[in-house]
């Protein structure tokens, strides 16, 4: 996804993350599974609008997201508002029975704003000031921007806050992309204030940042700068704080707009996230600030199994929503236009992708965008109504899918229940991603995706959880990337295991605290109780080198498909065992003969440790043993790995989504009513290649 704005890295605060109270708020007046997309009609003469609305109705569209980039239209001059255009649009949608998701247009300030406030432009890490002509290039800490954003949000809220068509407020667009970090003067002052609030005294900052090393001690707050381009590696604690700060600045912009809206409107507020795709937002913190969680997801066309990463993003979104229904704000009907090779979706893929999101908790399916643009940067992006018009395959699929969603109306509000959690901590990923780590090949996102994929292949539905979360409802917790783990969070994991939980920890875990300072007592010391070991020394491998791992202890894989000798690369550890049982040993490599995989009884549960980068089969071997410990029987016998099965529960019904991503027909045991075709299922459900079935059964 290298060219998409989301691929930039950056930025949040360290308040403990515990679940917000679960209040299920939903977009007003959207019944059933909502269907629609971004609608940018400012691109066409108004005659086209009537046709748009007629076709929306034909497709079963129930909402349109408008105004996301329309700042200059509603405020053509500073402080001068003109709502005539938007009034006509909102009224037209209303009289046509289409609900409105109303954007605040603050991702693209008008040209007049940049002329009046040139100092509010983003400065990059290299010191380049970004100019007008794109989007997302305004400094979040700039007072002029904040004031202008709140002013336009207030004006919109006063005008439309009680409009009967209004379903949801959509603040800004994808905070954190394309620019997450800003190195302007505004950012510098805001960063110093942020640090003062966090540390209180300069002494505390010096201690926590470890400035005694390399003579970095600060004697005055005015000496503290931004972590911009430097001769060599910057202080990692400073870098980590700057990521937190940058995320906090963006969130403060959101909160300011949200509160301005709330002063005039009771309609719920969201902003569209980019779960996993945007590396600069700590969604656990953002999730607490929105009324409804929404997400955008675009497939990585280069990934032949991108259904797995789609599911991963959907699961994180639902988890950030604390299990409540969420809103898929954007995805694409077919190709995007910003990847190197923009592969068109195959027939049926639009439906399959969309229903994956619904299976994983989405109660709204939106696309970018309704009608394909003829001009501008995104004219080669697919749309619900493509350039080829209503004679096209994409249009036929859009209309057919609208009818599908109509058949799934009763699924609205039903929830996904997972027995397995995967830990995800954005702060840890930021810290781990900094320079001068033991190996450039150790990558938090890569390991998270790998363990997720292994679970997906086993048809295990998971929630993501922050390491501070209450975990006792999960039979199994996997920690793929817990480099930064506070002592409190590690104690939480130990409690989980002591209470009967099964914890699987991947290498390079429990290494540093919130300040990127190595824990006292050795690598992994805070996890010693749960895992029965610490790490004496890291033993990373050279690029291209592999090691063999022989499994001989507890839970030796018995499944014919899984090898007893596993293959790994990238990383090994010299372990100092403190009670852990060795279940697999290095057959070669720098730690030949030493423990590779261990299991430790702690209280009523077990802590597993995997000290190397196993391939997918290896991860599944570990999981197979951990499932046994956890009393889980994950896989439907005889069902291939390309068949995705997810259950949503509502009232006394289970809605089982079966999505066949493979090239062969699948058969799954099921009894009930298949809702998409409207046929009864008696014991056995056949799902042709590429198709989807949704079976309602009574519990
Ligand atoms: C999203 C963005 C949309 C559009 C889309 C194209 O990230 O919110 O405005 O640019 O990408 O895929």
XYZ file of C-alpha atoms and ligand atoms in Angstrom:
711
model
C 0.000 0.000 0.000
C 3.004 2.186 -0.457
C 1.487 5.087 -2.335
C -1.645 5.491 -0.332
C -1.678 8.319 2.127
C -2.226 5.765 4.874
C 1.244 4.391 4.501
C 2.899 7.244 6.412
C 3.882 6.620 9.986
C 3.573 8.767 12.968
C 1.957 9.240 16.345
C -0.675 9.471 21.153
C -0.861 9.738 25.309
C -0.278 7.057 27.853
C -3.447 7.011 29.898
C -4.294 3.381 30.689
C -6.611 1.903 28.135
C -9.566 0.211 29.696
C -12.801 -0.399 27.875
C -15.168 2.537 27.833
C -18.606 1.692 29.179
C -20.445 -0.064 26.423
C -23.228 2.155 25.218
C -24.606 1.090 21.914
C -25.327 4.230 19.991
C -26.181 3.931 16.330
C -26.717 6.208 13.381
C -30.191 7.755 13.479
C -32.923 6.154 11.416
C -30.789 3.562 9.684
C -32.675 0.304 10.033
C -31.375 -3.003 8.781
C -27.875 -3.106 7.358
C -27.283 0.386 5.968
C -26.016 0.751 2.402
C -24.461 3.696 0.636
C -21.326 5.652 0.056
C -19.505 8.943 -0.295
C -21.476 11.273 -2.499
C -19.594 14.242 -3.905
C -22.177 15.867 -6.182
C -20.343 19.191 -6.266
C -18.572 17.638 -9.231
C -21.663 17.712 -11.461
C -24.399 20.063 -12.556
C -27.492 19.719 -10.414
C -29.442 18.006 -13.226
C -27.354 14.935 -12.497
C -28.513 14.826 -8.862
C -32.023 13.706 -9.767
C -30.610 10.787 -11.701
C -28.229 9.986 -8.846
C -31.036 9.789 -6.370
C -33.200 7.685 -8.691
C -30.339 5.238 -9.163
C -29.550 5.205 -5.440
C -33.090 4.058 -4.837
C -32.777 1.429 -7.534
C -29.649 0.106 -5.804
C -31.275 0.059 -2.374
C -28.995 2.796 -1.037
C -30.088 4.021 2.376
C -27.424 6.623 3.176
C -25.141 9.069 1.407
C -22.080 10.672 2.974
C -21.898 14.267 1.814
C -19.821 17.346 2.390
C -16.553 15.604 3.311
C -14.501 17.885 1.069
C -16.887 20.804 0.641
C -15.404 23.466 2.923
C -14.904 26.067 0.201
C -18.496 25.600 -0.936
C -20.038 26.230 2.457
C -17.553 28.902 3.520
C -16.388 30.570 0.290
C -14.716 33.366 2.215
C -13.430 33.402 5.751
C -16.440 33.653 8.055
C -18.972 33.927 5.187
C -21.236 30.900 4.956
C -23.417 29.839 2.049
C -25.571 26.787 2.592
C -27.842 27.060 -0.433
C -26.130 24.226 -2.265
C -26.003 21.920 0.718
C -29.583 22.768 1.707
C -30.834 21.656 -1.696
C -28.764 18.486 -1.555
C -29.803 17.479 1.952
C -33.457 18.211 1.185
C -33.324 16.192 -2.011
C -31.863 13.205 -0.204
C -34.425 13.610 2.551
C -37.416 13.687 0.225
C -35.989 10.629 -1.503
C -35.786 8.694 1.754
C -31.988 8.584 1.795
C -30.379 9.323 5.142
C -27.516 11.774 5.334
C -24.113 11.195 6.865
C -22.794 14.738 7.034
C -19.107 15.403 6.810
C -17.287 18.269 8.414
C -14.954 19.336 5.613
C -11.911 19.972 7.744
C -9.495 17.654 5.929
C -9.203 20.237 3.160
C -9.204 23.886 4.212
C -9.948 26.263 1.332
C -7.233 28.078 -0.590
C -8.180 31.304 1.220
C -7.288 29.664 4.505
C -3.749 28.886 3.384
C -3.309 32.377 1.996
C -4.470 33.952 5.233
C -2.599 31.518 7.495
C 0.521 30.286 5.719
C 2.020 29.436 9.110
C -0.684 26.762 9.572
C 0.871 24.512 6.948
C 2.475 21.212 7.875
C 6.252 21.063 8.031
C 7.708 17.636 7.362
C 10.465 15.975 9.359
C 12.941 17.149 6.767
C 11.772 20.733 7.141
C 9.709 20.995 3.957
C 6.559 23.117 4.221
C 3.655 21.460 2.395
C 1.659 23.596 -0.002
C -1.982 23.786 -1.052
C -3.444 21.637 -3.824
C -3.881 18.258 -2.197
C -5.492 17.313 1.085
C -4.547 16.773 4.705
C -1.645 19.217 4.822
C -2.704 21.463 7.671
C -0.877 21.612 11.001
C -3.154 20.152 13.689
C -1.612 22.322 16.419
C -2.091 25.573 14.521
C -4.552 27.766 16.451
C -5.882 29.293 13.204
C -6.743 25.837 11.882
C -8.387 24.706 15.094
C -10.462 27.891 15.242
C -11.495 27.619 11.591
C -12.372 23.921 11.932
C -14.518 24.543 14.997
C -16.181 27.504 13.279
C -17.223 25.516 10.216
C -18.289 22.508 12.316
C -20.379 24.818 14.502
C -22.000 26.470 11.495
C -22.905 23.080 10.027
C -24.220 21.805 13.349
C -26.377 24.896 13.843
C -27.821 24.520 10.386
C -28.288 20.740 10.095
C -28.024 19.464 13.651
C -31.759 18.825 13.899
C -32.433 18.058 10.246
C -34.694 14.996 10.010
C -32.484 13.434 7.315
C -29.365 13.467 9.466
C -28.167 10.012 10.524
C -24.581 10.608 11.598
C -21.876 13.263 11.757
C -18.682 12.333 9.959
C -15.927 14.569 11.296
C -12.913 15.234 9.057
C -11.620 12.323 7.000
C -9.196 9.618 8.035
C -7.217 11.480 10.691
C -3.560 10.651 10.361
C -3.448 10.394 6.591
C -1.792 11.533 4.493
C 0.108 13.511 7.127
C 0.300 12.485 10.762
C 3.299 14.373 12.064
C 4.014 18.035 11.884
C 7.299 19.771 12.684
C 6.091 23.366 12.500
C 6.641 26.066 15.135
C 3.090 25.408 16.350
C 3.973 21.779 16.896
C 7.129 22.728 18.775
C 5.246 24.883 21.295
C 2.440 22.369 21.633
C 4.960 19.555 22.161
C 6.672 21.437 24.986
C 3.276 22.055 26.629
C 2.399 18.404 26.193
C 5.673 17.324 27.782
C 5.205 19.726 30.691
C 1.757 18.257 31.303
C 3.125 14.722 31.105
C 6.271 15.086 33.173
C 5.700 18.103 35.357
C 9.385 18.856 35.763
C 12.345 18.838 33.471
C 14.121 16.519 35.914
C 11.387 13.983 35.449
C 11.644 14.304 31.668
C 15.402 13.867 31.802
C 15.043 10.754 33.918
C 12.286 9.168 31.893
C 13.943 9.891 28.568
C 17.281 8.653 29.813
C 19.056 11.823 28.685
C 22.052 10.975 30.859
C 23.168 8.906 27.865
C 24.959 10.770 25.032
C 24.893 13.956 27.075
C 21.341 14.874 26.109
C 20.357 16.430 29.414
C 18.030 19.447 29.076
C 18.540 22.394 31.372
C 15.607 24.499 30.168
C 12.252 23.701 28.543
C 13.169 25.933 25.617
C 16.017 23.579 24.767
C 13.576 20.754 24.065
C 13.011 20.487 20.325
C 11.098 18.316 17.922
C 12.615 14.992 16.848
C 13.302 16.260 13.358
C 16.083 15.150 11.052
C 19.300 14.652 13.035
C 22.831 13.401 12.498
C 22.180 9.983 13.950
C 19.574 8.180 15.955
C 17.408 10.364 18.143
C 16.452 9.592 21.691
C 13.896 6.761 21.335
C 11.794 7.899 24.316
C 11.473 11.306 22.687
C 10.467 9.717 19.397
C 7.873 7.563 21.144
C 6.462 10.583 22.955
C 6.304 12.480 19.707
C 4.187 9.701 18.210
C 1.875 9.887 21.231
C 1.810 13.665 21.039
C 1.088 13.759 17.310
C -1.820 11.347 17.727
C -3.104 13.382 20.692
C -3.015 16.548 18.589
C -5.149 14.947 15.903
C -7.550 13.599 18.508
C -7.802 17.029 20.116
C -8.872 18.398 16.722
C -11.541 15.697 16.525
C -12.738 16.310 20.081
C -12.989 20.066 19.465
C -15.167 19.538 16.404
C -17.211 16.813 18.083
C -17.940 19.033 21.069
C -18.854 21.943 18.809
C -21.327 19.658 17.071
C -22.716 18.261 20.314
C -23.527 21.778 21.460
C -26.120 21.963 18.673
C -27.011 18.404 17.717
C -27.979 15.167 19.391
C -27.041 13.112 16.341
C -24.119 10.707 16.940
C -20.628 11.614 15.792
C -18.037 9.455 14.105
C -14.801 9.815 12.180
C -13.615 7.195 9.732
C -10.647 5.142 10.971
C -8.271 3.061 8.885
C -7.712 0.077 11.150
C -4.147 -1.246 10.709
C -3.692 0.755 7.510
C -3.029 3.985 9.376
C -0.033 3.528 11.656
C -0.264 6.898 13.343
C -3.533 6.568 15.273
C -3.932 4.658 18.519
C -7.438 3.401 17.920
C -7.968 2.210 21.509
C -7.912 5.887 22.478
C -9.908 7.081 19.500
C -12.593 4.441 20.085
C -13.460 6.075 23.394
C -14.130 9.431 21.783
C -16.554 8.531 18.992
C -20.239 7.691 19.358
C -20.152 5.178 16.533
C -16.975 3.480 15.355
C -16.457 3.593 11.624
C -13.718 2.300 9.392
C -12.438 2.472 5.831
C -10.804 -0.554 4.302
C -9.076 -0.974 0.970
C -7.667 -4.268 -0.232
C -3.982 -4.540 -0.950
C -4.207 -5.720 -4.541
C -0.727 -7.231 -4.390
C -1.762 -9.643 -1.626
C -3.432 -12.728 -3.096
C -5.072 -13.516 0.264
C -6.219 -10.021 1.071
C -9.442 -11.423 2.502
C -7.377 -12.252 5.594
C -6.134 -8.704 6.126
C -9.660 -7.455 5.460
C -10.892 -9.685 8.295
C -8.054 -8.491 10.538
C -9.025 -4.845 10.016
C -12.702 -5.638 10.586
C -11.907 -7.483 13.834
C -9.815 -4.596 15.145
C -12.606 -2.177 14.263
C -15.198 -4.264 16.119
C -12.846 -4.619 19.079
C -12.267 -0.866 19.215
C -16.082 -0.551 19.211
C -16.109 -2.858 22.279
C -18.136 -5.344 20.250
C -20.855 -2.891 19.269
C -21.998 -2.714 15.635
C -19.763 -0.537 13.508
C -19.993 1.371 10.290
C -17.951 0.438 7.211
C -17.703 3.956 5.858
C -15.660 3.244 2.751
C -14.356 0.433 0.660
C -14.256 -0.003 -3.099
C -16.562 -1.664 -5.575
C -13.549 -2.638 -7.675
C -10.043 -1.228 -8.203
C -8.595 1.747 -6.356
C -6.277 4.156 -8.166
C -3.431 4.704 -5.708
C -1.626 1.380 -5.620
C 1.137 0.504 -8.092
C -1.112 -2.020 -9.880
C -4.786 -1.442 -9.311
C -6.329 -4.844 -9.773
C -10.057 -4.881 -10.525
C -12.229 -7.049 -8.323
C -13.420 -10.332 -9.769
C -17.138 -10.922 -10.251
C -18.617 -11.649 -6.829
C -15.681 -10.153 -4.926
C -17.510 -6.937 -4.063
C -20.243 -8.995 -2.427
C -17.822 -11.314 -0.669
C -15.701 -8.455 0.681
C -18.745 -6.528 1.843
C -20.279 -9.517 3.573
C -16.971 -10.238 5.333
C -17.315 -6.872 7.025
C -20.952 -7.587 7.900
C -20.001 -11.033 9.224
C -17.479 -9.327 11.506
C -19.933 -6.843 12.938
C -20.516 -4.053 10.418
C -24.124 -2.823 10.325
C -23.427 -0.423 7.472
C -21.632 -0.922 4.182
C -20.361 2.169 2.404
C -18.229 2.732 -0.663
C -15.971 5.432 -1.904
C -17.697 6.750 -3.970
C -21.184 6.864 -5.435
C -20.454 8.179 -8.948
C -17.016 7.953 -10.572
C -15.242 11.321 -10.849
C -14.465 12.538 -14.353
C -11.788 14.943 -13.155
C -9.334 15.210 -10.337
C -6.985 12.862 -8.565
C -9.360 9.916 -8.213
C -10.917 9.597 -11.647
C -9.553 6.079 -12.130
C -10.986 4.871 -8.829
C -13.938 2.516 -9.075
C -17.357 3.684 -7.898
C -20.853 2.352 -7.329
C -21.866 4.009 -10.580
C -18.800 3.562 -12.791
C -17.860 5.579 -15.885
C -19.356 2.710 -17.892
C -22.760 3.502 -16.345
C -25.670 1.246 -15.568
C -24.826 -1.206 -18.338
C -21.783 -2.368 -16.384
C -21.084 -5.457 -14.333
C -20.103 -3.350 -11.329
C -23.449 -1.557 -11.374
C -25.342 -4.841 -11.637
C -23.388 -6.157 -8.638
C -24.053 -2.950 -6.700
C -27.799 -3.317 -7.300
C -27.814 -7.030 -6.520
C -25.850 -6.438 -3.334
C -28.341 -3.816 -2.183
C -31.026 -6.496 -2.455
C -28.804 -8.928 -0.514
C -28.483 -6.475 2.332
C -32.256 -6.100 2.380
C -32.468 -9.836 3.089
C -30.068 -9.480 6.009
C -31.926 -6.686 7.778
C -32.616 -8.820 10.838
C -28.874 -9.309 11.409
C -28.627 -5.674 12.554
C -27.396 -5.483 16.126
C -26.321 -9.137 16.318
C -22.887 -9.525 17.895
C -19.766 -11.557 17.301
C -18.517 -13.527 20.317
C -14.863 -14.500 20.289
C -13.150 -16.958 22.656
C -9.691 -15.940 21.566
C -8.003 -12.553 21.801
C -4.941 -11.227 20.030
C -3.135 -8.425 21.836
C -2.509 -5.227 19.928
C -0.901 -2.128 21.345
C -0.153 0.733 18.969
C 2.323 2.306 21.400
C 4.320 -0.888 21.473
C 4.328 -1.006 17.688
C 5.576 2.610 17.548
C 8.353 1.875 20.011
C 9.359 -1.372 18.365
C 9.476 0.298 14.971
C 12.190 2.791 15.971
C 15.792 2.529 14.838
C 18.610 0.513 16.338
C 16.671 -2.517 17.411
C 18.388 -5.922 17.587
C 17.183 -6.772 14.067
C 15.493 -4.764 11.328
C 13.513 -7.898 10.513
C 11.554 -7.847 13.769
C 8.291 -6.227 12.851
C 5.257 -5.901 15.142
C 2.760 -5.689 12.320
C 4.265 -8.609 10.440
C 4.021 -10.920 13.496
C 0.533 -9.709 14.328
C -0.572 -10.432 10.776
C 1.148 -13.839 10.811
C -0.525 -15.032 14.038
C -3.810 -13.590 12.838
C -3.463 -15.500 9.573
C -2.738 -18.761 11.404
C -5.861 -18.265 13.524
C -7.876 -17.343 10.434
C -6.711 -20.502 8.693
C -7.999 -22.411 11.716
C -11.351 -20.569 11.398
C -10.898 -19.038 14.814
C -12.793 -15.805 15.357
C -10.784 -13.417 17.487
C -11.111 -10.083 19.203
C -8.191 -7.738 19.432
C -7.453 -6.508 22.938
C -5.096 -4.057 24.576
C -2.800 -5.746 27.123
C -4.511 -3.779 29.900
C -7.945 -5.171 28.972
C -9.998 -7.539 31.098
C -9.160 -10.863 29.457
C -10.883 -13.474 31.610
C -13.630 -14.120 29.046
C -11.075 -15.468 26.585
C -9.940 -19.097 26.636
C -6.785 -18.175 24.746
C -4.800 -14.958 24.360
C -2.028 -14.546 21.804
C 0.587 -11.800 22.227
C 2.391 -11.502 18.893
C 4.146 -8.179 19.494
C 4.392 -7.021 23.111
C 7.817 -5.368 22.989
C 6.612 -2.462 25.136
C 4.704 -3.861 28.082
C 4.214 -1.900 31.254
C 4.640 -3.685 34.560
C 0.900 -3.253 35.171
C -0.035 -4.750 31.847
C 2.348 -7.654 32.384
C 0.731 -8.219 35.802
C -2.618 -8.253 34.023
C -1.364 -11.024 31.748
C 0.006 -12.998 34.707
C -3.358 -12.704 36.464
C -5.077 -13.917 33.341
C -2.896 -17.032 33.244
C -3.153 -17.642 36.981
C -6.934 -17.535 36.616
C -6.894 -20.349 34.053
C -6.101 -18.530 30.813
C -3.800 -19.827 28.098
C -1.342 -17.175 26.968
C 0.920 -17.528 23.941
C 3.732 -14.967 23.749
C 5.916 -14.407 20.729
C 9.576 -13.322 21.003
C 10.824 -9.809 21.836
C 8.106 -9.314 24.458
C 8.082 -7.531 27.799
C 11.367 -5.837 26.939
C 10.731 -2.172 27.777
C 8.370 -0.040 29.821
C 6.346 3.003 28.692
C 9.549 5.053 28.391
C 11.314 2.541 26.155
C 13.528 1.704 29.132
C 14.577 -1.929 29.511
C 12.813 -3.556 32.437
C 14.985 -4.309 35.425
C 15.640 -8.008 35.902
C 16.426 -8.896 32.293
C 14.551 -9.138 29.040
C 10.997 -10.296 29.605
C 11.301 -9.986 33.387
C 7.722 -8.739 33.873
C 6.485 -11.916 32.188
C 8.679 -14.246 34.258
C 5.755 -15.424 36.439
C 3.516 -16.200 33.507
C 6.165 -17.757 31.274
C 8.628 -19.290 33.716
C 11.636 -17.780 31.983
C 13.544 -14.688 31.004
C 15.726 -14.050 27.977
C 19.424 -14.076 28.707
C 20.532 -12.860 25.301
C 18.923 -12.203 21.922
C 20.343 -14.237 19.044
C 18.936 -12.735 15.830
C 19.749 -14.479 12.552
C 21.417 -13.190 9.407
C 19.176 -12.310 6.473
C 18.227 -15.484 4.628
C 19.313 -17.864 7.411
C 16.824 -20.377 8.793
C 16.733 -22.656 11.800
C 15.017 -25.971 12.389
C 12.950 -26.528 15.477
C 12.253 -30.051 16.752
C 9.047 -30.497 18.689
C 9.223 -33.255 21.246
C 7.476 -32.176 24.410
C 3.920 -31.436 25.389
C 1.380 -31.180 22.613
C 3.595 -32.635 19.874
C 1.616 -32.091 16.707
C -0.435 -35.143 15.850
C -2.343 -33.679 12.926
C -0.921 -35.324 9.765
C -0.787 -31.931 8.073
C 1.601 -30.432 10.590
C 5.296 -31.274 10.672
C 7.144 -32.271 13.808
C 10.106 -30.339 12.622
C 9.292 -26.698 12.209
C 11.115 -24.040 10.249
C 11.902 -20.546 11.482
C 14.062 -17.540 10.699
C 14.918 -13.992 11.826
C 15.217 -14.526 15.538
C 16.259 -16.898 18.297
C 16.802 -16.371 22.029
C 19.099 -17.764 24.666
C 16.547 -18.479 27.370
C 17.053 -18.649 31.105
C 14.388 -21.087 32.213
C 12.756 -20.596 35.564
C 10.281 -23.448 35.690
C 9.101 -23.555 32.075
C 8.889 -26.932 30.355
C 10.680 -27.222 26.993
C 8.368 -28.426 24.239
C 10.525 -27.703 21.205
C 14.278 -27.344 20.805
C 16.536 -25.715 18.197
C 18.007 -28.415 15.986
C 20.567 -25.971 14.621
C 21.408 -22.278 14.498
C 23.051 -20.148 17.167
C 21.068 -21.745 19.977
C 21.342 -25.377 18.744
C 20.150 -27.697 21.467
C 18.512 -24.861 23.407
C 14.802 -24.359 24.063
C 12.758 -22.825 21.242
C 9.174 -23.202 22.450
C 8.206 -23.515 26.109
C 5.116 -23.991 28.231
C 4.753 -22.991 31.845
C 2.097 -23.865 34.402
C 1.140 -20.764 36.358
C -1.849 -20.960 38.676
C -4.671 -22.585 36.736
C -3.372 -21.701 33.282
C -0.361 -22.001 31.014
C 1.999 -19.482 29.497
C 3.571 -20.476 26.168
C 6.652 -18.753 24.779
C 7.767 -18.917 21.158
C 11.315 -17.630 20.828
C 11.606 -17.591 17.045
C 9.838 -16.522 13.883
C 8.011 -19.713 12.913
C 6.422 -20.010 9.501
C 2.634 -20.289 9.274
C 2.647 -24.077 9.711
C 4.810 -23.675 12.794
C 2.440 -21.128 14.277
C -0.447 -23.487 13.646
C 1.433 -26.275 15.413
C 1.835 -24.077 18.492
C -1.777 -23.019 18.277
C -2.967 -26.623 17.955
C -1.265 -27.407 21.260
C -2.541 -24.206 22.880
C -6.112 -24.940 21.723
C -5.871 -28.254 23.533
C -4.791 -26.478 26.709
C -7.630 -24.003 26.248
C -10.253 -26.653 25.513
C -10.946 -25.188 22.081
C -11.765 -27.241 19.012
C -11.413 -24.624 16.358
C -11.752 -26.090 12.932
C -14.855 -27.423 11.157
C -13.699 -30.882 10.115
C -13.249 -31.223 6.367
C -13.659 -27.544 5.559
C -10.823 -25.954 3.573
C -8.775 -23.030 4.829
C -10.275 -20.654 2.277
C -13.692 -21.010 3.835
C -14.400 -18.299 6.368
C -17.029 -19.017 9.014
C -18.155 -16.324 11.442
C -21.209 -16.266 13.697
C -23.190 -13.205 14.778
C -25.624 -13.718 17.627
C -28.849 -11.772 18.035
C -31.707 -12.671 20.367
C -32.232 -16.426 20.148
C -30.667 -16.583 16.689
C -27.243 -17.406 15.406
C -26.399 -15.975 11.995
C -23.623 -18.100 10.540
C -21.791 -16.426 7.672
C -20.000 -18.887 5.410
C -17.784 -17.192 2.832
C -16.081 -19.402 0.301
C -12.949 -17.595 -0.900
C -11.623 -20.756 -2.526
C -11.895 -22.211 -6.009
C -13.741 -25.370 -4.901
C -17.276 -25.759 -3.593
C -17.523 -26.171 0.180
C -19.906 -28.130 2.368
C -20.525 -27.095 5.930
C -22.767 -28.644 8.563
C -25.698 -26.300 9.186
C -29.391 -26.320 9.887
C -31.756 -23.396 9.625
C -32.683 -20.905 6.929
C -30.259 -19.499 4.415
C -31.222 -15.843 4.222
C -29.612 -14.725 0.941
C -31.298 -17.364 -1.223
C -34.264 -17.765 1.115
C -33.969 -21.552 1.311
C -34.120 -23.975 4.234
C -30.937 -25.847 5.163
C -31.261 -29.244 6.693
C -27.980 -30.548 8.076
C -25.722 -29.679 5.183
C -24.992 -26.366 3.458
C -23.273 -26.232 0.083
C -21.478 -23.019 -0.767
C -20.150 -22.788 -4.341
C -16.709 -21.304 -4.989
C -16.724 -17.548 -4.455
C -20.205 -17.544 -2.917
C -21.544 -16.568 0.491
C -24.332 -18.034 2.608
C -25.877 -16.725 5.798
C -27.738 -19.294 7.851
C -30.108 -18.300 10.618
C -30.500 -20.944 13.247
C -32.177 -20.934 16.621
C -29.948 -21.485 19.610
C -9.882 6.962 1.272
C -10.386 8.395 1.358
C -11.337 8.697 0.225
C -10.740 8.241 -1.078
C -10.430 6.776 -0.979
C -9.883 6.184 -2.251
O -8.738 6.745 2.024
O -11.058 8.623 2.561
O -11.590 10.082 0.205
O -9.594 8.949 -1.338
O -9.460 6.586 0.023
O -9.549 4.832 -2.100
